Every structure is written in structure tokens, then in C-alpha cells.
Amino acid sequence: MAKSSNDKRIDYVEFSVGDIARSRDFYGKAFGWSFKDYGPSYCEFNDGRLTGGFALGGQGKAAGGPLVILYADKLDETQRHVEEAGGKIVKPAYSFPGGRRFHFSDPDGYELAVVGYVKKVRGRRAEPGRLV
């Protein structure tokens, strides 16, 4: 039997949230995600590449567990959108070899990060296909 192209890849990300409307509002404003409701206790999100969900069920975990890292072409602009939408910056933008990133907490206390990669380092591409 042939393996599917999605074999052993992350398929879906689900957040347990205290208020679905609040989560939709935050991620819609901060990142422009679209949403599809499946009743009063579940909402699917689509970031344009990956789908996931918001499940009504309590508060998120502020620290520990996996760190979800989002990508942004314009890191500073994205940080501004996160703050305007009500996100709290946990780690201000910092540089690392090949790029920059910042961490934020969403309204349920989940910590996520946003990364931007440098297009060129001294005239050379740092990472093919990754741009700031």
C-alpha cells in the first residue's frame, strides 16, 4: 500500500480555549485567518496553508509543551498587529543566525512565536525560499 503525501506530518493543531469568539477575533485581526463554525463549542481556523481548531474547554497552557511558530514576511508589522489585537509580547524581537523572531501570548495564555528569515546575508541568500 502506498503512503500518502501527508504520512507522518502534522495534520492539525487544536487549541482548547475559554471563548471561541475572542479567539476568532484575536487571530482574525492579528493574522487574517478565516474560520468555519461547527456549532457553539468548536470553530475551525485556516491560516491559508494549515487548518486547526478552537475547542471550547477552558484555559490554555501558558508555558511548557510545544511552541507553535508562525512565519511572517514583515516581522515588525506582524508584531504590531499582534499587539493591536490584544496579544502580549513575551519575548521582544531578537536576532538569530538567519533571521529574527518574537514570542507572544494570546488571550488564552498560549505562547506562540513569529519568525522572519533574512533574504540575504552580505550578498548571499541565507536560506532559499525564506524571506523577511
XYZ file of C-alpha atoms in Angstrom:
132
model
C 0.000 0.000 0.000
C 1.405 3.419 -0.980
C 1.995 6.039 1.682
C 0.076 9.314 1.415
C 1.995 12.564 0.956
C 0.903 13.562 4.477
C 2.207 10.418 6.168
C 3.935 11.297 9.476
C 3.375 15.072 9.116
C 1.491 17.353 11.480
C -2.083 17.304 10.223
C -3.997 19.620 12.528
C -3.450 21.895 15.535
C -6.169 22.339 18.140
C -6.333 24.902 20.949
C -8.553 24.493 23.993
C -9.963 27.985 24.579
C -12.214 29.740 27.060
C -14.057 31.863 24.474
C -14.244 30.958 20.786
C -15.412 34.428 19.703
C -12.442 36.009 21.476
C -10.006 33.600 19.771
C -11.568 34.201 16.350
C -11.341 37.952 16.894
C -7.697 37.842 18.006
C -6.353 35.534 15.264
C -8.503 37.172 12.591
C -7.195 40.643 13.455
C -3.589 39.642 14.117
C -3.054 37.211 11.229
C -6.041 37.414 8.867
C -7.117 33.807 9.423
C -10.511 32.581 8.169
C -12.942 30.490 10.226
C -15.720 27.905 9.911
C -18.038 27.210 12.841
C -19.098 23.684 13.769
C -21.607 24.526 16.467
C -21.220 26.630 19.607
C -18.244 24.718 21.024
C -15.956 24.282 18.001
C -14.506 26.515 15.313
C -12.037 25.555 12.609
C -9.389 28.065 11.522
C -7.470 28.250 8.276
C -4.259 30.235 8.012
C -4.063 29.743 4.235
C -1.894 26.638 4.482
C -2.830 24.732 7.642
C -6.148 24.159 9.361
C -6.740 23.717 13.043
C -9.403 24.337 15.589
C -10.560 26.183 18.670
C -12.382 23.858 21.062
C -14.362 25.319 23.936
C -12.979 23.726 27.030
C -11.125 26.002 29.361
C -7.908 27.926 29.510
C -4.739 27.218 27.550
C -1.371 26.429 28.999
C 0.888 29.463 29.218
C 4.208 27.605 29.159
C 5.578 24.120 28.651
C 4.530 21.893 25.761
C 5.201 22.534 22.059
C 5.863 26.033 20.753
C 3.837 26.892 17.649
C 5.912 29.157 15.391
C 4.226 31.244 12.703
C 6.038 32.804 9.737
C 5.776 36.480 8.695
C 7.166 38.276 5.664
C 7.114 41.541 7.665
C 8.005 40.707 11.241
C 7.719 44.222 12.735
C 4.338 44.817 11.082
C 3.083 41.449 12.307
C 4.217 42.233 15.859
C 2.272 45.492 15.687
C -0.861 43.590 14.532
C -0.461 41.077 17.378
C -0.242 43.891 19.931
C -3.174 45.813 18.405
C -5.296 42.636 18.534
C -4.587 42.238 22.249
C -1.614 39.872 22.271
C 1.109 40.385 24.858
C 4.752 40.292 23.809
C 6.537 37.712 25.960
C 9.965 37.971 24.277
C 10.643 41.063 22.151
C 12.059 40.512 18.663
C 15.590 39.167 18.733
C 18.061 38.084 16.082
C 19.457 34.625 15.490
C 21.644 33.387 12.608
C 19.458 33.744 9.527
C 16.556 35.725 10.962
C 14.589 37.283 13.798
C 11.613 36.248 15.932
C 9.404 37.323 18.809
C 7.159 35.416 21.222
C 3.668 36.461 22.306
C 0.829 35.151 24.409
C -2.702 35.021 23.031
C -5.895 35.793 25.021
C -5.968 32.241 26.443
C -2.361 32.395 27.589
C -0.827 30.230 24.854
C 2.708 31.268 23.990
C 3.453 31.299 20.268
C 6.299 32.772 18.235
C 6.569 34.550 14.894
C 9.710 34.221 12.792
C 11.065 36.085 9.788
C 14.096 34.864 7.839
C 16.642 37.164 6.243
C 16.626 37.299 2.476
C 20.334 37.937 2.097
C 23.348 37.946 4.349
C 26.172 40.037 2.870
C 25.015 39.422 -0.669
C 24.288 35.704 -0.235
C 20.991 34.022 0.402
C 20.728 32.801 3.959
C 18.030 30.208 3.338
C 16.478 29.521 -0.092
C 12.783 30.334 -0.230
C 12.701 32.112 3.106
C 12.282 35.867 3.022
C 11.832 38.700 5.503
